[in-house]
Short mmCIF file of C-alpha atoms in Angstrom, two decimals:
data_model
loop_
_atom_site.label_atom_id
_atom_site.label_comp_id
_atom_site.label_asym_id
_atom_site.label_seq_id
_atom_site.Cartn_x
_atom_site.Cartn_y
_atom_site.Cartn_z
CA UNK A 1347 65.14 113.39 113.26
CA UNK A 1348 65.60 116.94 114.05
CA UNK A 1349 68.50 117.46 111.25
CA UNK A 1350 65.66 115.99 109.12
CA UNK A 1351 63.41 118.31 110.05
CA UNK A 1352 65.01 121.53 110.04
CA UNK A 1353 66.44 120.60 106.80
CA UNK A 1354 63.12 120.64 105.84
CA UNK A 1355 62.78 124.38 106.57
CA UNK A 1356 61.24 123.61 110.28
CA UNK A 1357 62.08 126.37 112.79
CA UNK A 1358 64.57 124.39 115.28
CA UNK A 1359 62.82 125.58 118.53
CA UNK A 1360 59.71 124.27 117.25
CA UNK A 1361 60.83 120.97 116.05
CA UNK A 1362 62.61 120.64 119.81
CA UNK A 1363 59.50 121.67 121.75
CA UNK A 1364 57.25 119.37 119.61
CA UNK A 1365 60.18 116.12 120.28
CA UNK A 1366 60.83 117.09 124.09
CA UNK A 1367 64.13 118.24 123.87
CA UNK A 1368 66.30 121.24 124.54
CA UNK A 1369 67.20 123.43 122.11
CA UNK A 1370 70.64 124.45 124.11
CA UNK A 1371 71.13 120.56 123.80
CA UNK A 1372 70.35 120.21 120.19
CA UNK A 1373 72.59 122.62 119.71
CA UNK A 1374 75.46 121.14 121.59
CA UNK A 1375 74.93 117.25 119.94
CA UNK A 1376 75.41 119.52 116.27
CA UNK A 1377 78.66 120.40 117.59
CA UNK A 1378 80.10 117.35 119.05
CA UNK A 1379 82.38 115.62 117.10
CA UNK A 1380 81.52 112.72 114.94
CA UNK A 1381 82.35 109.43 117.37
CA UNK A 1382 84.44 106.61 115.67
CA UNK A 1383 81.28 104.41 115.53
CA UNK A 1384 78.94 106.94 113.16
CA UNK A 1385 82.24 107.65 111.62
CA UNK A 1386 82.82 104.19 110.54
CA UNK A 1387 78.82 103.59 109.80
CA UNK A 1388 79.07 106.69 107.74
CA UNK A 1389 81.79 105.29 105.69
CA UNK A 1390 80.30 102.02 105.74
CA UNK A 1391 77.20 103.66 104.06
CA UNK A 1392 78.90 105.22 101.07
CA UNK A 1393 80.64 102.27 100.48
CA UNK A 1394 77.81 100.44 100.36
CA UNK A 1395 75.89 102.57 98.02
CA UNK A 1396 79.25 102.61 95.55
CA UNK A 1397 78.92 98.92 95.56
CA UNK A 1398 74.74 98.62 94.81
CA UNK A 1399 75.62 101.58 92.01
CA UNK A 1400 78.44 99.65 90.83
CA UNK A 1401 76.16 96.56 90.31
CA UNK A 1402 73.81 98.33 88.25
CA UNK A 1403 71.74 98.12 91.16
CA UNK A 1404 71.38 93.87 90.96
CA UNK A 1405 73.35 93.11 94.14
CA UNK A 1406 71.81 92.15 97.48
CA UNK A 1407 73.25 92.48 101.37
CA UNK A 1408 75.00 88.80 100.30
CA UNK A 1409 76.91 90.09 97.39
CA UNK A 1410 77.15 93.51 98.86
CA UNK A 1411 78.93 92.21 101.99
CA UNK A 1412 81.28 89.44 99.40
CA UNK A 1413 82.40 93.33 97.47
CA UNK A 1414 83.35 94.37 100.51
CA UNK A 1415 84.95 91.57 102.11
CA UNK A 1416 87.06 90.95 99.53
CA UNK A 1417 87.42 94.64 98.24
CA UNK A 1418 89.13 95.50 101.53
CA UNK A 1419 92.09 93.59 100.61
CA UNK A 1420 80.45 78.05 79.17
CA UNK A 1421 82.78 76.53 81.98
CA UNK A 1422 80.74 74.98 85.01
CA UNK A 1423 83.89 75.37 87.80
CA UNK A 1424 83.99 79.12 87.17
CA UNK A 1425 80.21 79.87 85.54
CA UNK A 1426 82.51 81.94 82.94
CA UNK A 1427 80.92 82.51 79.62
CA UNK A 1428 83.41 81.29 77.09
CA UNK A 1429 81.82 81.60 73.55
CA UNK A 1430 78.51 83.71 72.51
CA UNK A 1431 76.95 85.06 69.58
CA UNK A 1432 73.69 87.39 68.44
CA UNK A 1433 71.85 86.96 65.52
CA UNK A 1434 68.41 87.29 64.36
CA UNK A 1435 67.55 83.43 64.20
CA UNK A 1436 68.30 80.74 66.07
CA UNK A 1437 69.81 78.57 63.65
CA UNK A 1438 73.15 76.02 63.15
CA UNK A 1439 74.91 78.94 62.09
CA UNK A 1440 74.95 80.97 65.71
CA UNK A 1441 75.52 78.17 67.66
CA UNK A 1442 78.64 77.81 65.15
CA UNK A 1443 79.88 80.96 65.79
CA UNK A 1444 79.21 80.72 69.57
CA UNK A 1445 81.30 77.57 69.77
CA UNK A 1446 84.45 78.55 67.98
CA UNK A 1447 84.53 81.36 70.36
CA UNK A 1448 84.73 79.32 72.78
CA UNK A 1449 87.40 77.15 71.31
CA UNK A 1450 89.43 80.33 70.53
CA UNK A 1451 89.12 81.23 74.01
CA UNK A 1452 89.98 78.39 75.52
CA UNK A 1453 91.81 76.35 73.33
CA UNK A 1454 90.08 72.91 74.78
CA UNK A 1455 92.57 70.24 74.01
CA UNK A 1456 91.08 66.37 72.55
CA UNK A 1457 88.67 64.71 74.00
CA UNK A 1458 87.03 67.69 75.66
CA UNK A 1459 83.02 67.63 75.96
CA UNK A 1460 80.48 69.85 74.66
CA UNK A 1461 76.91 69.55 75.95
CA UNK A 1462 73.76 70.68 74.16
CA UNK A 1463 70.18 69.99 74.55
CA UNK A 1464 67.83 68.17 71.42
CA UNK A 1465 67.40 71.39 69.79
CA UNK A 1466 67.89 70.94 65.52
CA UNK A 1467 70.98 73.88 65.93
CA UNK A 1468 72.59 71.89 68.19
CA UNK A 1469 72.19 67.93 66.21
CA UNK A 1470 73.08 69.89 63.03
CA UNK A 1471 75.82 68.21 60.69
CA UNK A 1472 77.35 72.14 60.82
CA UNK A 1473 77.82 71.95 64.62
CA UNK A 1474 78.30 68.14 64.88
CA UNK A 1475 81.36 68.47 62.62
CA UNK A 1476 82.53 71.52 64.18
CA UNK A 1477 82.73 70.14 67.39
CA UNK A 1478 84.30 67.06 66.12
CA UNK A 1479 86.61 68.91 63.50
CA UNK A 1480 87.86 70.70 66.83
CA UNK A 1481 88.98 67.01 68.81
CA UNK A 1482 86.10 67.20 70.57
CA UNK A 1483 83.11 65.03 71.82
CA UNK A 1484 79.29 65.98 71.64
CA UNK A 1485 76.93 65.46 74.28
CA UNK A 1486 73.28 65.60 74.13
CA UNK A 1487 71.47 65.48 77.57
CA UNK A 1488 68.25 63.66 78.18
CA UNK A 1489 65.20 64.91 77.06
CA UNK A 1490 63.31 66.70 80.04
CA UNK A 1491 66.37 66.80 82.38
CA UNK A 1492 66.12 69.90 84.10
CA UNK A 1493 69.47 69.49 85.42
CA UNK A 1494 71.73 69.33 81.82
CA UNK A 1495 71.41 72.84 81.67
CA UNK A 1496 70.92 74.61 84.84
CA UNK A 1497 74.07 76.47 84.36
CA UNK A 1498 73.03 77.97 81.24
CA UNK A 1499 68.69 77.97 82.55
CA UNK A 1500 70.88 80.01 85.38
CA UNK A 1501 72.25 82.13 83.30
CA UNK A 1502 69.50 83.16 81.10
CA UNK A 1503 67.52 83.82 84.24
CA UNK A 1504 70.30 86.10 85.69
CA UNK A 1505 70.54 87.83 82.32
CA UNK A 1506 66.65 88.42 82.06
CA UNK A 1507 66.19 90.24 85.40
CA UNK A 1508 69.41 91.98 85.35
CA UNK A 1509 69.77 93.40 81.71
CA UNK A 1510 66.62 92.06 79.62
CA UNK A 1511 63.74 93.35 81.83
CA UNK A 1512 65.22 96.92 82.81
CA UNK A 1513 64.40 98.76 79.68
CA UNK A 1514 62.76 99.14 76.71
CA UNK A 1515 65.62 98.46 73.55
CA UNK A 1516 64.76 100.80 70.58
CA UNK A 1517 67.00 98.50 68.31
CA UNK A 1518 68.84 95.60 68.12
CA UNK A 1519 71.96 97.19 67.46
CA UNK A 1520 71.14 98.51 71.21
CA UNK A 1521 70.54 95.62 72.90
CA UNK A 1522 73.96 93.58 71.11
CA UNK A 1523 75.64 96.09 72.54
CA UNK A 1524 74.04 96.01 75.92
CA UNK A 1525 74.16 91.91 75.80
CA UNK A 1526 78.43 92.30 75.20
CA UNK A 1527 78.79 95.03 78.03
CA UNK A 1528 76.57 92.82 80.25
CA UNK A 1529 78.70 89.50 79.33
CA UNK A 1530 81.96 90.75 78.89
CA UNK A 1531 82.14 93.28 81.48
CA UNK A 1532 79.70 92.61 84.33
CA UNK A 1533 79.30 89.16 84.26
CA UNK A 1534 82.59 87.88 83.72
CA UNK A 1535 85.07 90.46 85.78
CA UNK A 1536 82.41 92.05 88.38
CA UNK A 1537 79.38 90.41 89.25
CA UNK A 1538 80.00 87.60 92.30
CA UNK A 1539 78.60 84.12 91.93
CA UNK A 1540 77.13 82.25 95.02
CA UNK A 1541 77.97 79.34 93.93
CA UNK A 1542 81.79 80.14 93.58
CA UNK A 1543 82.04 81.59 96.67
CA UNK A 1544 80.84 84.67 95.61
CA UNK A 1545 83.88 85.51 93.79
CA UNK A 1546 84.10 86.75 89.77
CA UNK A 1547 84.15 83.82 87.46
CA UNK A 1548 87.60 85.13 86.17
CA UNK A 1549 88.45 85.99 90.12
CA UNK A 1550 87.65 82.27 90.67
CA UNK A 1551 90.02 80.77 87.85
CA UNK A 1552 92.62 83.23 88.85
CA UNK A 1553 92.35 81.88 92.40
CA UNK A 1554 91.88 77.89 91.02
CA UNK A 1555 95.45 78.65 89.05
CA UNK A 1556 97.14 80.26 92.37
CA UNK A 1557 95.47 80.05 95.48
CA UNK A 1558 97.83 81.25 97.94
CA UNK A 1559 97.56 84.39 95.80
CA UNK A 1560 94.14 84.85 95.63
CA UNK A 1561 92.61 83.57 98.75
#
């Protein structure tokens, strides 16, 4: 409190007589040494701050204390985002592009399932035969089931307080960018997932593929 104060341009005598204390021994607590304890909460504290700076200022003491933790040494499994795509309408044609990202990315061999809601992109003949052309099976979920899509519900939540809501975007060139950096970088290699254990979706394949390697 003193430090505080006298940092504040407070003469040091008067900031001691006002909080009871000696000045001789105000003097002699700046000199001591730092003790391991504020040492180590010291460090703790920058480390800390690296971690909330490093989540663009998203991450609570949960995910804060997972960083560290671990630091110191669409799939559903890993929340991973697979295939995506930006365009200025919401038609058969992005969802179409979305998937065969996907597919490039993961190479889904036959009989593999892809889920959509009732939406006319997604029971287009475009995506229909797409997904079929590919060996795989669509999936349409029932019609006010909350729980077909809470992965992706989760998602666009996650995406909306973290990225969407933080600024104004002057263009959309701006924001495409900001939507790749958010997916591509943050979500997929740094930010940690509760329901994996807070680890990184591609931490938590990595660690699915070899576990006594990434435990």
């Amino acid at each position: 409190m003193i430090g505080e104060l006298t940092g504040a341009r407070f003469p040091a005598k008067v900031c001691c007589r006002l909080l009871g204390v000696s000045s001789p021994g105000y003097y002699k607590y700046r000199k001591r040494p730092l003790s391991p304890t504020r040492m180590r909460r010291q460090w703790l504290t920058g480390l800390i701050r690296e971690v909330h700076t490093a989540s663009r200022g998203t991450y609570g003491s949960r995910r804060i204390h997972a960083e560290l933790t671990r630091g110191m040494d669409v799939t559903a499994f890993s929340r991973r985002i697979v295939g995506w795509s930006i365009d200025s309408s919401q038609d058969s044609v992005l969802v179409v592009n979305a998937l065969d990202m996907a597919i490039r990315n993961r190479r889904p061999g036959p009989g593999g399932i892809v889920h959509a809601d009732h939406g006319v992109q997604f029971t287009s003949w475009a995506l229909t035969n797409k997904i079929r052309s590919a060996g795989l099976m669509p999936s349409f979920g029932t019609i006010g089931d909350g729980y077909d899509n809470a992965m992706m519900e989760s998602l666009w939540s996650s995406m909306q307080i973290e990225l969407l809501n933080r600024k104004r975007w002057k263009t959309r060139t701006d924001l495409a960018n900001a939507i790749f950096d958010y997916i591509e970088i943050f979500y997929n290699r740094q930010r940690r997932h509760s329901g994996i254990d807070y680890r990184t979706p591609i931490e938590h394949e990595l660690h699915c593929q070899n576990p006594s390697q990434t435990a």
